[in-house]
Structure formats: C-alpha cells, structure tokens
Amino acid sequence: MVYPSMFSDYIELRNLAPVADILAQMTDWPSLYDMERLANNEVPVYASIYVDDMYVSYDFARETASKINNCKTFITNAMYHDAIGAAGKSEEVFKQLFALREDVMD
C-alpha cells in the first residue's frame, strides 16, 4: 500500500508527489485483467495466498484466484508476502506449490 502521506514523509518520494497526485485522480483506468481469458485459462496455475499479507487483501487474492480456471492455491497464515524470497521460507513455498501440481495432500 502507498498512502498520500508517504510522499511527504519519505524524502526519496517527494519528487514523485505531483505525478502520484495525477495518477491517484485518474478514473479511466483500463481493466487490469481480461476476465474472459482468465475464466477460459487452460494452463495450470499454482498460487500462494498469504492470509496476513500486508500488501494484498486476502479476500481479493482469493476472489481473483477463483476467477482463474485451472488455478490451485496454497493458503497459509504461517508466511507473509515476501515468503518466496525470504531466507528459509522459499523452499517451503515451492514444496507446497509443487505438491499442488502433483495433487499431493499432507
């Protein structure tokens, strides 16, 4: 999440404040996803969803994944948004995702 106050709180972002204001006021954004294409997806998709993710709403992640045909999810509250790159966590994430691929349940 990026909040308006961050553009004054963080010196590194101050020069971006005018651009951020313009982007924040835009209302004519195109669709982020092609919902029809996602609903007709034939390629296997395996996704991690983190219950306590501070960047992506759990409900939004579940809703989005549910709209992708052929998508299996690994849902956890034991890891966070950076788990795939975090020391000691990436192995567990990949283990769980490969288990989905193999349709293995522990």
PDB file of C-alpha atoms in Angstrom:
ATOM      1  CA  MET A   1       0.000   0.000   0.000  1.00  0.00           C
ATOM      2  CA  VAL A   2       1.101   3.502  -0.743  1.00  0.00           C
ATOM      3  CA  TYR A   3      -0.523   6.327   1.169  1.00  0.00           C
ATOM      4  CA  PRO A   4      -0.539  10.019   0.196  1.00  0.00           C
ATOM      5  CA  SER A   5       1.397  10.980   3.329  1.00  0.00           C
ATOM      6  CA  MET A   6       4.319   8.831   2.196  1.00  0.00           C
ATOM      7  CA  PHE A   7       5.155  11.400  -0.486  1.00  0.00           C
ATOM      8  CA  SER A   8       5.891  13.942   2.197  1.00  0.00           C
ATOM      9  CA  ASP A   9       7.185  11.534   4.860  1.00  0.00           C
ATOM     10  CA  TYR A  10       9.861   9.902   2.704  1.00  0.00           C
ATOM     11  CA  ILE A  11      12.403  12.208   1.122  1.00  0.00           C
ATOM     12  CA  GLU A  12      13.002   9.677  -1.669  1.00  0.00           C
ATOM     13  CA  LEU A  13       9.362  10.018  -2.775  1.00  0.00           C
ATOM     14  CA  ARG A  14       8.944  13.790  -2.521  1.00  0.00           C
ATOM     15  CA  ASN A  15       9.834  14.469  -6.170  1.00  0.00           C
ATOM     16  CA  LEU A  16       7.186  11.949  -7.232  1.00  0.00           C
ATOM     17  CA  ALA A  17       4.331  13.623  -5.338  1.00  0.00           C
ATOM     18  CA  PRO A  18       2.961  15.614  -8.316  1.00  0.00           C
ATOM     19  CA  VAL A  19       2.898  12.523 -10.523  1.00  0.00           C
ATOM     20  CA  ALA A  20       1.350  10.430  -7.746  1.00  0.00           C
ATOM     21  CA  ASP A  21      -1.420  13.025  -7.375  1.00  0.00           C
ATOM     22  CA  ILE A  22      -2.187  12.886 -11.102  1.00  0.00           C
ATOM     23  CA  LEU A  23      -2.291   9.076 -11.064  1.00  0.00           C
ATOM     24  CA  ALA A  24      -4.444   8.993  -7.925  1.00  0.00           C
ATOM     25  CA  GLN A  25      -7.040  11.244  -9.584  1.00  0.00           C
ATOM     26  CA  MET A  26      -7.336   9.121 -12.727  1.00  0.00           C
ATOM     27  CA  THR A  27     -10.638   7.289 -13.022  1.00  0.00           C
ATOM     28  CA  ASP A  28     -10.428   5.894 -16.553  1.00  0.00           C
ATOM     29  CA  TRP A  29      -8.033   3.022 -15.889  1.00  0.00           C
ATOM     30  CA  PRO A  30      -8.453   0.058 -18.227  1.00  0.00           C
ATOM     31  CA  SER A  31      -9.343  -3.332 -16.789  1.00  0.00           C
ATOM     32  CA  LEU A  32      -6.421  -4.946 -15.026  1.00  0.00           C
ATOM     33  CA  TYR A  33      -7.433  -8.454 -16.099  1.00  0.00           C
ATOM     34  CA  ASP A  34      -9.134  -9.950 -19.141  1.00  0.00           C
ATOM     35  CA  MET A  35     -11.764 -11.810 -17.130  1.00  0.00           C
ATOM     36  CA  GLU A  36     -12.967 -13.898 -20.071  1.00  0.00           C
ATOM     37  CA  ARG A  37      -9.452 -15.085 -20.829  1.00  0.00           C
ATOM     38  CA  LEU A  38      -8.829 -15.942 -17.163  1.00  0.00           C
ATOM     39  CA  ALA A  39     -12.111 -17.870 -16.976  1.00  0.00           C
ATOM     40  CA  ASN A  40     -11.076 -19.901 -20.035  1.00  0.00           C
ATOM     41  CA  ASN A  41      -7.479 -20.487 -18.961  1.00  0.00           C
ATOM     42  CA  GLU A  42      -6.176 -23.974 -19.773  1.00  0.00           C
ATOM     43  CA  VAL A  43      -2.659 -23.624 -18.361  1.00  0.00           C
ATOM     44  CA  PRO A  44      -2.183 -24.928 -14.806  1.00  0.00           C
ATOM     45  CA  VAL A  45      -1.698 -22.079 -12.328  1.00  0.00           C
ATOM     46  CA  TYR A  46      -0.379 -22.516  -8.785  1.00  0.00           C
ATOM     47  CA  ALA A  47      -0.546 -19.554  -6.434  1.00  0.00           C
ATOM     48  CA  SER A  48       0.406 -18.732  -2.860  1.00  0.00           C
ATOM     49  CA  ILE A  49      -2.081 -16.694  -0.859  1.00  0.00           C
ATOM     50  CA  TYR A  50      -0.980 -15.272   2.462  1.00  0.00           C
ATOM     51  CA  VAL A  51      -3.767 -14.701   4.985  1.00  0.00           C
ATOM     52  CA  ASP A  52      -1.957 -11.839   6.719  1.00  0.00           C
ATOM     53  CA  ASP A  53      -0.407 -10.262   3.607  1.00  0.00           C
ATOM     54  CA  MET A  54       0.078  -6.556   4.236  1.00  0.00           C
ATOM     55  CA  TYR A  55       0.111  -5.721   0.518  1.00  0.00           C
ATOM     56  CA  VAL A  56      -2.645  -7.869  -0.975  1.00  0.00           C
ATOM     57  CA  SER A  57      -6.025  -8.309   0.640  1.00  0.00           C
ATOM     58  CA  TYR A  58      -6.692 -11.957   1.466  1.00  0.00           C
ATOM     59  CA  ASP A  59     -10.261 -11.688   0.192  1.00  0.00           C
ATOM     60  CA  PHE A  60      -9.134 -10.029  -3.048  1.00  0.00           C
ATOM     61  CA  ALA A  61      -6.460 -12.690  -3.597  1.00  0.00           C
ATOM     62  CA  ARG A  62      -8.998 -15.499  -3.075  1.00  0.00           C
ATOM     63  CA  GLU A  63     -11.553 -13.796  -5.296  1.00  0.00           C
ATOM     64  CA  THR A  64      -9.002 -13.261  -8.064  1.00  0.00           C
ATOM     65  CA  ALA A  65      -7.705 -16.826  -7.890  1.00  0.00           C
ATOM     66  CA  SER A  66     -11.257 -18.188  -8.004  1.00  0.00           C
ATOM     67  CA  LYS A  67     -11.799 -16.468 -11.342  1.00  0.00           C
ATOM     68  CA  ILE A  68      -8.811 -18.185 -12.961  1.00  0.00           C
ATOM     69  CA  ASN A  69      -9.773 -21.523 -14.454  1.00  0.00           C
ATOM     70  CA  ASN A  70      -7.352 -24.307 -13.575  1.00  0.00           C
ATOM     71  CA  CYS A  71      -5.881 -22.405 -10.590  1.00  0.00           C
ATOM     72  CA  LYS A  72      -4.918 -24.152  -7.363  1.00  0.00           C
ATOM     73  CA  THR A  73      -3.935 -22.164  -4.302  1.00  0.00           C
ATOM     74  CA  PHE A  74      -1.679 -22.727  -1.323  1.00  0.00           C
ATOM     75  CA  ILE A  75      -3.149 -20.659   1.514  1.00  0.00           C
ATOM     76  CA  THR A  76      -1.135 -20.013   4.655  1.00  0.00           C
ATOM     77  CA  ASN A  77      -1.037 -17.785   7.691  1.00  0.00           C
ATOM     78  CA  ALA A  78       2.461 -19.012   8.595  1.00  0.00           C
ATOM     79  CA  MET A  79       4.185 -16.892   5.932  1.00  0.00           C
ATOM     80  CA  TYR A  80       3.977 -13.398   4.540  1.00  0.00           C
ATOM     81  CA  HIS A  81       4.135 -11.521   1.234  1.00  0.00           C
ATOM     82  CA  ASP A  82       7.903 -11.928   0.881  1.00  0.00           C
ATOM     83  CA  ALA A  83       7.954 -15.672   1.633  1.00  0.00           C
ATOM     84  CA  ILE A  84       9.118 -16.719  -1.808  1.00  0.00           C
ATOM     85  CA  GLY A  85      12.263 -14.629  -1.386  1.00  0.00           C
ATOM     86  CA  ALA A  86      12.683 -14.856   2.376  1.00  0.00           C
ATOM     87  CA  ALA A  87      15.524 -16.899   3.810  1.00  0.00           C
ATOM     88  CA  GLY A  88      14.258 -20.287   4.862  1.00  0.00           C
ATOM     89  CA  LYS A  89      10.743 -19.779   3.508  1.00  0.00           C
ATOM     90  CA  SER A  90      11.121 -20.128  -0.268  1.00  0.00           C
ATOM     91  CA  GLU A  91      11.805 -23.861  -0.014  1.00  0.00           C
ATOM     92  CA  GLU A  92       8.545 -24.369   1.886  1.00  0.00           C
ATOM     93  CA  VAL A  93       6.569 -22.243  -0.596  1.00  0.00           C
ATOM     94  CA  PHE A  94       7.890 -24.229  -3.559  1.00  0.00           C
ATOM     95  CA  LYS A  95       7.309 -27.515  -1.737  1.00  0.00           C
ATOM     96  CA  GLN A  96       3.667 -26.576  -1.235  1.00  0.00           C
ATOM     97  CA  LEU A  97       3.217 -25.332  -4.813  1.00  0.00           C
ATOM     98  CA  PHE A  98       4.785 -28.498  -6.274  1.00  0.00           C
ATOM     99  CA  ALA A  99       2.511 -30.554  -4.025  1.00  0.00           C
ATOM    100  CA  LEU A 100      -0.439 -28.797  -5.666  1.00  0.00           C
ATOM    101  CA  ARG A 101       0.972 -29.703  -9.052  1.00  0.00           C
ATOM    102  CA  GLU A 102       1.300 -33.333  -8.024  1.00  0.00           C
ATOM    103  CA  ASP A 103      -2.094 -33.180  -6.287  1.00  0.00           C
ATOM    104  CA  VAL A 104      -0.461 -34.404  -3.064  1.00  0.00           C
ATOM    105  CA  MET A 105      -2.020 -33.696   0.310  1.00  0.00           C
ATOM    106  CA  ASP A 106      -0.010 -33.977   3.539  1.00  0.00           C
TER     107      ASP A 106
END
